[in-house]
PDB file of C-alpha atoms in Angstrom:
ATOM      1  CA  UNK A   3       0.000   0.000   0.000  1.00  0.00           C
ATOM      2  CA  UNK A   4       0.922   3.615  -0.563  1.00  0.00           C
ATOM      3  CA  UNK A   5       1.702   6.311   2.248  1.00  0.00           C
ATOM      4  CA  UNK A   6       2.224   9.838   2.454  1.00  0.00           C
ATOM      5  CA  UNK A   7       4.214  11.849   5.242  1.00  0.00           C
ATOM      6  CA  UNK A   8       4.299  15.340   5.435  1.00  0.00           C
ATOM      7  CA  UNK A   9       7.263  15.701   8.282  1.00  0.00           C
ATOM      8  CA  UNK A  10       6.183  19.192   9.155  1.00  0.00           C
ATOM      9  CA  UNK A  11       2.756  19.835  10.733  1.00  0.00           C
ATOM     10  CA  UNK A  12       3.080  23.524  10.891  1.00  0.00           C
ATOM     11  CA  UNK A  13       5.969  25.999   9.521  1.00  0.00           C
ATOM     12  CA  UNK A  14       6.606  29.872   9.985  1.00  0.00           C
ATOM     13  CA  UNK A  15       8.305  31.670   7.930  1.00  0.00           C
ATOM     14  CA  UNK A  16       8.930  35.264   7.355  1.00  0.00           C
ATOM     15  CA  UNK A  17       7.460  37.343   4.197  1.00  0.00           C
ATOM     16  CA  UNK A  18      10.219  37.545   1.645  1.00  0.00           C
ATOM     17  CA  UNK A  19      11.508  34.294   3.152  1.00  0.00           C
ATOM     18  CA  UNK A  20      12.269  30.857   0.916  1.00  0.00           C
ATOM     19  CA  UNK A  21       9.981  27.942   1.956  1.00  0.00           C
ATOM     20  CA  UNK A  22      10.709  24.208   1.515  1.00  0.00           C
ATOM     21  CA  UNK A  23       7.803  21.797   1.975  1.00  0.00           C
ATOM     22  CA  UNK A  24       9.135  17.918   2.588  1.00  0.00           C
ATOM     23  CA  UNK A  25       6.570  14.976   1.436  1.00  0.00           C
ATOM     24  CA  UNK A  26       8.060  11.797   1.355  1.00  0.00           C
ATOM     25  CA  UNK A  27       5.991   8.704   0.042  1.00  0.00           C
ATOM     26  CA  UNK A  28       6.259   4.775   0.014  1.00  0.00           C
ATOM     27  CA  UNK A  29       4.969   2.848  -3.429  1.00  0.00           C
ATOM     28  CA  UNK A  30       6.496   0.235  -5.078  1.00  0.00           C
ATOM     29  CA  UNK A  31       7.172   1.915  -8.049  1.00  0.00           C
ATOM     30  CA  UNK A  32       7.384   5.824  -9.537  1.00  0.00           C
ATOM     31  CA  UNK A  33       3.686   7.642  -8.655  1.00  0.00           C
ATOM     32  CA  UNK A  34       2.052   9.978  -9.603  1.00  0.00           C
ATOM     33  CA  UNK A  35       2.660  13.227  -7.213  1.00  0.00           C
ATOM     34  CA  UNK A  36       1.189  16.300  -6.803  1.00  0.00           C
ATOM     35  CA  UNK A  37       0.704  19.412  -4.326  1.00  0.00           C
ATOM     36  CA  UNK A  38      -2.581  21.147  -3.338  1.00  0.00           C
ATOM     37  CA  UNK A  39      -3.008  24.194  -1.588  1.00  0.00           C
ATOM     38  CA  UNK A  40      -6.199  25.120   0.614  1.00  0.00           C
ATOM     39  CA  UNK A  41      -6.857  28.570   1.693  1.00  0.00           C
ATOM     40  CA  UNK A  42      -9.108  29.110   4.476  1.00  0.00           C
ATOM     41  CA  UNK A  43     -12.144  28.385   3.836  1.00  0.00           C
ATOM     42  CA  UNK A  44     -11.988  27.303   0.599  1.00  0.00           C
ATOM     43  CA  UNK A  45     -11.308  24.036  -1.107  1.00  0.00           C
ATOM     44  CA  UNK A  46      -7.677  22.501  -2.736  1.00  0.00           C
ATOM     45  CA  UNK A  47      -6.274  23.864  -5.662  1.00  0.00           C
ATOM     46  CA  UNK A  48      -3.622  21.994  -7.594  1.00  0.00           C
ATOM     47  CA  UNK A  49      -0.551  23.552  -7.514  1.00  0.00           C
ATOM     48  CA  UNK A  50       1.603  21.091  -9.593  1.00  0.00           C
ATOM     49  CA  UNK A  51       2.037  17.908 -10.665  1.00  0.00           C
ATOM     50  CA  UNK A  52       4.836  14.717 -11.581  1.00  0.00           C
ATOM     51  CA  UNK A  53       4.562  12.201 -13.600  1.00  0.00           C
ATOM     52  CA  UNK A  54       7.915  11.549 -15.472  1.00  0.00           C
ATOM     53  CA  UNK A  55      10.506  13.439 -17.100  1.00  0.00           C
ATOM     54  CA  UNK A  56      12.143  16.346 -16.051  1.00  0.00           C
ATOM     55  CA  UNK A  57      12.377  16.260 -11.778  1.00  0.00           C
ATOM     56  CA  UNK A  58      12.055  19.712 -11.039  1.00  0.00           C
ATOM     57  CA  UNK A  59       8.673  20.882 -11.698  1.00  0.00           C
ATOM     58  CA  UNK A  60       7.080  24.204 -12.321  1.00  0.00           C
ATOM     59  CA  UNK A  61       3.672  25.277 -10.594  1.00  0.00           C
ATOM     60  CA  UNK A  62       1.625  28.047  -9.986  1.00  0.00           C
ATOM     61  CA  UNK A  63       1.978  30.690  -7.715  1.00  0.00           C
ATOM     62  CA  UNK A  64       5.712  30.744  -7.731  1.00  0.00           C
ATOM     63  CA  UNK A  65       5.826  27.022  -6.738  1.00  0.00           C
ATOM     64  CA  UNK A  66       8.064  23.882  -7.766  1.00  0.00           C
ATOM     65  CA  UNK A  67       8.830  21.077  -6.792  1.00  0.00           C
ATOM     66  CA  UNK A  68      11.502  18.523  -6.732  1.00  0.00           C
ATOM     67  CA  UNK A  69      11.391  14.627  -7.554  1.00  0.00           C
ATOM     68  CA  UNK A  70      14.138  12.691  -5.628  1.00  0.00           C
ATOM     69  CA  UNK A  71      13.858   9.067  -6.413  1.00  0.00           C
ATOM     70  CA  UNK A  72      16.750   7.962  -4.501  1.00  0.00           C
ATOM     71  CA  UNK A  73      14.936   9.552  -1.567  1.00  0.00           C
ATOM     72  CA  UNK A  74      11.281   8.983  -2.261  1.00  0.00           C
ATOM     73  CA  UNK A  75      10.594  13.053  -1.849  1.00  0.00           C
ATOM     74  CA  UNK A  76       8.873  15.148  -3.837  1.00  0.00           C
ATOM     75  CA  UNK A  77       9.654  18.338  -1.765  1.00  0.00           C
ATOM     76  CA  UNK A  78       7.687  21.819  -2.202  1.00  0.00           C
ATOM     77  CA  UNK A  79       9.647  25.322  -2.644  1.00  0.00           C
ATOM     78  CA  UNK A  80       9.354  28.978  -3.698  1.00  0.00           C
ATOM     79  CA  UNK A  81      12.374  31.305  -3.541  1.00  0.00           C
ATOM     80  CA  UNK A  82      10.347  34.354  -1.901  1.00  0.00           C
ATOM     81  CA  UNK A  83       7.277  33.587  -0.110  1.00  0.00           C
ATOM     82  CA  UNK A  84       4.374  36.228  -0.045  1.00  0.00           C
ATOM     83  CA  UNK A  85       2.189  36.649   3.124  1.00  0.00           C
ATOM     84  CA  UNK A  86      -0.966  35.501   0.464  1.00  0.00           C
ATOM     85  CA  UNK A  87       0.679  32.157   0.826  1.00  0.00           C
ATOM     86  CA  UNK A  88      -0.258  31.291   4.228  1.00  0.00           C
ATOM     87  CA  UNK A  89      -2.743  28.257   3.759  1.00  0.00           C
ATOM     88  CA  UNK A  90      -2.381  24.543   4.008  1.00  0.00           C
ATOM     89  CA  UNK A  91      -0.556  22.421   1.578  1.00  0.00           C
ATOM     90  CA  UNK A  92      -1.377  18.557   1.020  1.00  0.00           C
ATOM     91  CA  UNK A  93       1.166  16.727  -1.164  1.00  0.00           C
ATOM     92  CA  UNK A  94      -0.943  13.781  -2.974  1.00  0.00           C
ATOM     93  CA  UNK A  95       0.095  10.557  -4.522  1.00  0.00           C
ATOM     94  CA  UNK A  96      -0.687   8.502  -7.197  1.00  0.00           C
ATOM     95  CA  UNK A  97      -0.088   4.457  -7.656  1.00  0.00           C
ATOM     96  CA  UNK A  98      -2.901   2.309  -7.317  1.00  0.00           C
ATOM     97  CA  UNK A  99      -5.437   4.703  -5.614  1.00  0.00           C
ATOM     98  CA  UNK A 100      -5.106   8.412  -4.811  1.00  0.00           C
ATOM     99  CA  UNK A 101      -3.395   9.225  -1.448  1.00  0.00           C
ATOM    100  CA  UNK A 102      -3.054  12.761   0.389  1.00  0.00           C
ATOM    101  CA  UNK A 103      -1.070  13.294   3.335  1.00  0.00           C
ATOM    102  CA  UNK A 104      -1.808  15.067   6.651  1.00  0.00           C
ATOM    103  CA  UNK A 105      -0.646  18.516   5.554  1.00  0.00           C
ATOM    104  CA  UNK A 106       1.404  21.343   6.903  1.00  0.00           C
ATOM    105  CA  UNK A 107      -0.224  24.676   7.278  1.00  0.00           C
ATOM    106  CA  UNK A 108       2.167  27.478   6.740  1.00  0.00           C
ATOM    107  CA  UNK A 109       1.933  31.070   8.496  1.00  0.00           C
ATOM    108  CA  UNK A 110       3.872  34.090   7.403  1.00  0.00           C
ATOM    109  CA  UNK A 111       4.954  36.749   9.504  1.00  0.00           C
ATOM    110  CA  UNK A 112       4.928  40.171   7.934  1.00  0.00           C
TER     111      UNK A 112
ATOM    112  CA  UNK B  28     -16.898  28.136 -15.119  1.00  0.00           C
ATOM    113  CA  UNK B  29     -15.513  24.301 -14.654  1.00  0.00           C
ATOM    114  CA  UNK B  30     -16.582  23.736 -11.346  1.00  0.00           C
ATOM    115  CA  UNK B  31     -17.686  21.344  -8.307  1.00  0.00           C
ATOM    116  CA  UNK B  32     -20.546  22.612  -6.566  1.00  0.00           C
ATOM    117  CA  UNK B  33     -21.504  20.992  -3.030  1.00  0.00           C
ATOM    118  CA  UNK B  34     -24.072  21.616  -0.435  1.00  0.00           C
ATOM    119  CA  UNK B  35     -24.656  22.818   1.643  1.00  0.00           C
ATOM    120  CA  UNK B  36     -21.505  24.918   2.542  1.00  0.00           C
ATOM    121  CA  UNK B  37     -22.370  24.121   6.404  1.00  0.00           C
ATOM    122  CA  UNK B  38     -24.917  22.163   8.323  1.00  0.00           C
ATOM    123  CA  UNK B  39     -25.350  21.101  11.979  1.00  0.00           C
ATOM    124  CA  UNK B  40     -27.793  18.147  12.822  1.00  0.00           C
ATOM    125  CA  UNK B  41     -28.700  16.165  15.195  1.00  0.00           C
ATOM    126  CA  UNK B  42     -27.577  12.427  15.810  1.00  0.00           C
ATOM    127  CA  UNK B  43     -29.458  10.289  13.900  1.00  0.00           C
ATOM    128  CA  UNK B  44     -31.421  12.221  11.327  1.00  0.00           C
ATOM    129  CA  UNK B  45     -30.574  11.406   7.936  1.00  0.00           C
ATOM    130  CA  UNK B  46     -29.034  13.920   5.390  1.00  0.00           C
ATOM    131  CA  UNK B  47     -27.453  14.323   2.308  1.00  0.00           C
ATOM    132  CA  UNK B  48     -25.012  16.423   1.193  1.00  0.00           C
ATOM    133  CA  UNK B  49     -25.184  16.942  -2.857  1.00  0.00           C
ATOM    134  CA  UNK B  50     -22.397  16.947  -5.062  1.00  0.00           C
ATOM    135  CA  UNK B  51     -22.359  18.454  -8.875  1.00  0.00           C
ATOM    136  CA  UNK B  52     -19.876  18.903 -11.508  1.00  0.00           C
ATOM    137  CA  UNK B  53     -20.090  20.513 -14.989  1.00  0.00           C
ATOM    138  CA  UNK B  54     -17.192  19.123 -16.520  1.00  0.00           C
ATOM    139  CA  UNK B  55     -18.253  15.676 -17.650  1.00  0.00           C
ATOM    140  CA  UNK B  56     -15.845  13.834 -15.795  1.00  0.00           C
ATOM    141  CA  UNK B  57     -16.070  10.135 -15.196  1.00  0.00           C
ATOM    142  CA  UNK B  58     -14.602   9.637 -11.442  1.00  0.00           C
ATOM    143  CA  UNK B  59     -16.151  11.500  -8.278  1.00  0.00           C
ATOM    144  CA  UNK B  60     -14.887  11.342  -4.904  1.00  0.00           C
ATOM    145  CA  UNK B  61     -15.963  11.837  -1.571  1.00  0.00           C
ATOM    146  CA  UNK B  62     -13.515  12.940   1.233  1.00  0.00           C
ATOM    147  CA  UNK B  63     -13.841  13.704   4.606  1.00  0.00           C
ATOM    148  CA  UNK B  64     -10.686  16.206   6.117  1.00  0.00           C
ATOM    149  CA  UNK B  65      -9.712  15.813  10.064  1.00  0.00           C
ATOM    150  CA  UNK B  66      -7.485  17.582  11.606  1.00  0.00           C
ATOM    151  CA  UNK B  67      -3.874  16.176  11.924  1.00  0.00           C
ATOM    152  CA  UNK B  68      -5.290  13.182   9.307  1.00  0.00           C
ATOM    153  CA  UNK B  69      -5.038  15.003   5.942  1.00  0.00           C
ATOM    154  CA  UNK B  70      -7.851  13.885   3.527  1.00  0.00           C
ATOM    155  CA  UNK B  71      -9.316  10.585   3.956  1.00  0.00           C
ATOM    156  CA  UNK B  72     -11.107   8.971   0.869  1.00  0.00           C
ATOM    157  CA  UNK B  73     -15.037   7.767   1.792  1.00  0.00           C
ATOM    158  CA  UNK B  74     -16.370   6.660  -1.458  1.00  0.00           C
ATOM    159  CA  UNK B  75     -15.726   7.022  -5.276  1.00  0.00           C
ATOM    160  CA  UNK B  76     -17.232   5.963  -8.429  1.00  0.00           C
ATOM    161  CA  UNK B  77     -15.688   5.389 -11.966  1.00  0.00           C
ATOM    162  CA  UNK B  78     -19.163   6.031 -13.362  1.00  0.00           C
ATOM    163  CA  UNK B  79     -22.456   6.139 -13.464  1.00  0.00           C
ATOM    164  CA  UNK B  80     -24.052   3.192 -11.486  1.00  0.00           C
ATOM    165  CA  UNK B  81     -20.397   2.575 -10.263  1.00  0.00           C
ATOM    166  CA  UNK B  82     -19.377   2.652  -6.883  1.00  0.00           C
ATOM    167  CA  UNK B  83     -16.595   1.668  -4.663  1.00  0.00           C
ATOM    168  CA  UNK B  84     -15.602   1.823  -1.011  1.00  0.00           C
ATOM    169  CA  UNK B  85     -12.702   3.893   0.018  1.00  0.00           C
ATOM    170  CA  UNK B  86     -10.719   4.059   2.829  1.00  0.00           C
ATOM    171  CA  UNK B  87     -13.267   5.145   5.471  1.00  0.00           C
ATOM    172  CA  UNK B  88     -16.807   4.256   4.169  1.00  0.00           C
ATOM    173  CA  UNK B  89     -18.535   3.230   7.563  1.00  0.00           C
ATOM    174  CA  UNK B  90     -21.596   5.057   7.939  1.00  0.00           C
ATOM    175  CA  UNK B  91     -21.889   6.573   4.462  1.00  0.00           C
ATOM    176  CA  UNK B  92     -23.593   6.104   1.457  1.00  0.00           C
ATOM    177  CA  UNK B  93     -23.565   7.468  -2.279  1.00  0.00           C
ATOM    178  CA  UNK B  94     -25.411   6.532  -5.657  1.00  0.00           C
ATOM    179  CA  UNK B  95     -24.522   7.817  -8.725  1.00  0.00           C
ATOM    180  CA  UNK B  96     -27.351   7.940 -10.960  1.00  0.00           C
ATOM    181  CA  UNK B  97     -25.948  10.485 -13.486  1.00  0.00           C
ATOM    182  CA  UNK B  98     -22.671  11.395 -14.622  1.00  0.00           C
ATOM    183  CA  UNK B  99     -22.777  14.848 -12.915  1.00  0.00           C
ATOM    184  CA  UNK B 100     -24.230  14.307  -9.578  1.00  0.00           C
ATOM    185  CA  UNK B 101     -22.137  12.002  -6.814  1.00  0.00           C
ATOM    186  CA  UNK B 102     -24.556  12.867  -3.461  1.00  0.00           C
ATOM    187  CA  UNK B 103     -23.437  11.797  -0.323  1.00  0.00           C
ATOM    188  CA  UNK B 104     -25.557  10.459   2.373  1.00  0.00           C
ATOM    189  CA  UNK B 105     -25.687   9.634   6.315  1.00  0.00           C
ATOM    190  CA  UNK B 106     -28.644   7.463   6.921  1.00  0.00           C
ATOM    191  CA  UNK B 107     -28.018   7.948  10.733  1.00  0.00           C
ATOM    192  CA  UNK B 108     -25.262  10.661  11.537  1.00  0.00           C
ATOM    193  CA  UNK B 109     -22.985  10.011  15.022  1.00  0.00           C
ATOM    194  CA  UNK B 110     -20.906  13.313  16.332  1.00  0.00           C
ATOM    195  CA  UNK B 111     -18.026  10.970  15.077  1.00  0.00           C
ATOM    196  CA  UNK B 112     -18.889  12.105  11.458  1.00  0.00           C
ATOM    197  CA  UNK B 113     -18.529  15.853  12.534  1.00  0.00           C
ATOM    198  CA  UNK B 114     -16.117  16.559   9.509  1.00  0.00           C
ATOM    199  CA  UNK B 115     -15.070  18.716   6.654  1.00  0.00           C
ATOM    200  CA  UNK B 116     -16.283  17.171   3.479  1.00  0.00           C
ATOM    201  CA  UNK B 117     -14.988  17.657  -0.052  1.00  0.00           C
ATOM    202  CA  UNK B 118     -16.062  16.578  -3.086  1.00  0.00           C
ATOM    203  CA  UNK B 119     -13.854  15.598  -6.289  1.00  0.00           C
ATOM    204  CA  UNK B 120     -13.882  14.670  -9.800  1.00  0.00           C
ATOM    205  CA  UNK B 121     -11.456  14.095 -12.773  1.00  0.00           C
ATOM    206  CA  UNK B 122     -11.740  12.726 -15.740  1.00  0.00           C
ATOM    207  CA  UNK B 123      -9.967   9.816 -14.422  1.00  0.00           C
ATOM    208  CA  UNK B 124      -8.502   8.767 -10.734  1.00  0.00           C
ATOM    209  CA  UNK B 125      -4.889   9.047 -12.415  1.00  0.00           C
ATOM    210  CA  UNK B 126      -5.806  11.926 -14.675  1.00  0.00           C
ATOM    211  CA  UNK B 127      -2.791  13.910 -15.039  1.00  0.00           C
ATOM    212  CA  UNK B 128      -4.790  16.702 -14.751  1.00  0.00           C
ATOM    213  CA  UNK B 129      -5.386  16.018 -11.292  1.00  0.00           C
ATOM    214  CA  UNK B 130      -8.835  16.851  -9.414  1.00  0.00           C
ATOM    215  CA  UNK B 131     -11.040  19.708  -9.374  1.00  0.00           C
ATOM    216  CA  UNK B 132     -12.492  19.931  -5.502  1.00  0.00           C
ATOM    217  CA  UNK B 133     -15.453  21.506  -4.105  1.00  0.00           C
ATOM    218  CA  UNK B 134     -15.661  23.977  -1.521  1.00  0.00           C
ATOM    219  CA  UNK B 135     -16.356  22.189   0.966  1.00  0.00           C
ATOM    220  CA  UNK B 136     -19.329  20.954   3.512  1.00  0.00           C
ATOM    221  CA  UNK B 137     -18.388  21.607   7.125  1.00  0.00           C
ATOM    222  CA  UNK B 138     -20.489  18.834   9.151  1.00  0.00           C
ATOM    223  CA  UNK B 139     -21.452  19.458  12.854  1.00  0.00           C
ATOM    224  CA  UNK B 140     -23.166  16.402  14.153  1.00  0.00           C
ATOM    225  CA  UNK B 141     -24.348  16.911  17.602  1.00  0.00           C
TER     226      UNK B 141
END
């Protein structure tokens, strides 16, 4: 069976600030991964998605993310976070049935 | 607009009295899911179904049940709530459970069961 761990159940960081997201996952073989965000109140958005080929993906928002094989990660980042990015983020997986993990909710200090 | 549309947005019952909690999409996708969000426990699947008349348990279907009598609709429904099911709900479709597109979600149904 697949899993999903999201290390970090809640993360501060400063406006302006560079975030890193971890997910790791256990599957058998290479998923399918991807990375919601949810906004208070409102429902998930997809942010970005892997499903072969180049590791370092491109989102919205800012966003990418990183596929490490070796390391079963698929972490999230953005190079300047914006206080509009506070929310929670799921990273998701893919192999036989669709997987999210627990989250981390990220707050941003102006 | 491409879009999931559940309701209600929020609803508090009482133990015991059925409800249902509706579920549409515009889109023409195939596969709906149900999902239920706790804290600390991310999003846990309830039901889904690969089509109409198709349904199949997910990982936490005690005490639910759906139908899915038409491609667009995917209601979900209590027969007899407990305050356990006190819950966020979400509802998602795709055109397929590994569609690379990923899932469009709903907005949400916040359940208070008391």
């Amino acid at each position: 069976a697949q899993s999903v761990t999201q290390p970090d159940i809640h993360i501060t960081v400063s406006e302006g600030a560079s975030l890193e997201l971890r997910c790791n996952y256990s599957y058998g073989a290479t998923p399918y991964l991807f990375w919601y965000v949810q906004s208070p109140g409102q429902g998930l958005q997809l942010l970005l998605k892997y499903f072969s080929g180049d590791t370092l993906v491109q989102g919205i928002k800012g966003f990418e993310a990183e596929f490490k094989r070796s390391q079963s990660s698929f972490n999230l980042r953005k190079p300047s976070v914006h206080w509009s990015d506070a929310a929670e983020y799921f990273c998701a997986v893919y192999g036989q049935n669709f997987v999210f993990g627990p989250g981390t909710r990220l707050s941003v200090l102006p | 607009e491409a879009q999931v549309t559940q309701n209600p947005r929020y609803l508090i019952t009482v133990t015991g009295k059925k409800l249902t909690v509706t579920c549409s999409q515009n889109m023409n996708h195939e596969y709906m899911s149900w999902y239920r969000q706790d804290p600390g426990l991310g999003l846990r699947q309830i039901y889904y179904s690969m089509n109409v008349e198709v349904t199949d348990k997910g990982d936490v279907p005690e005490g639910y049940k759906v139908s899915r009598k038409e491609k667009r609709n995917f209601p979900l429904i209590l027969e007899s709530p407990s305050p356990n099911q006190t819950s966020l709900y979400f509802c998602a479709s795709s055109l397929s459970p590994d569609s690379i597109y990923g899932y469009t979600f709903g907005s949400g149904t916040r359940l208070t069961v008391v």
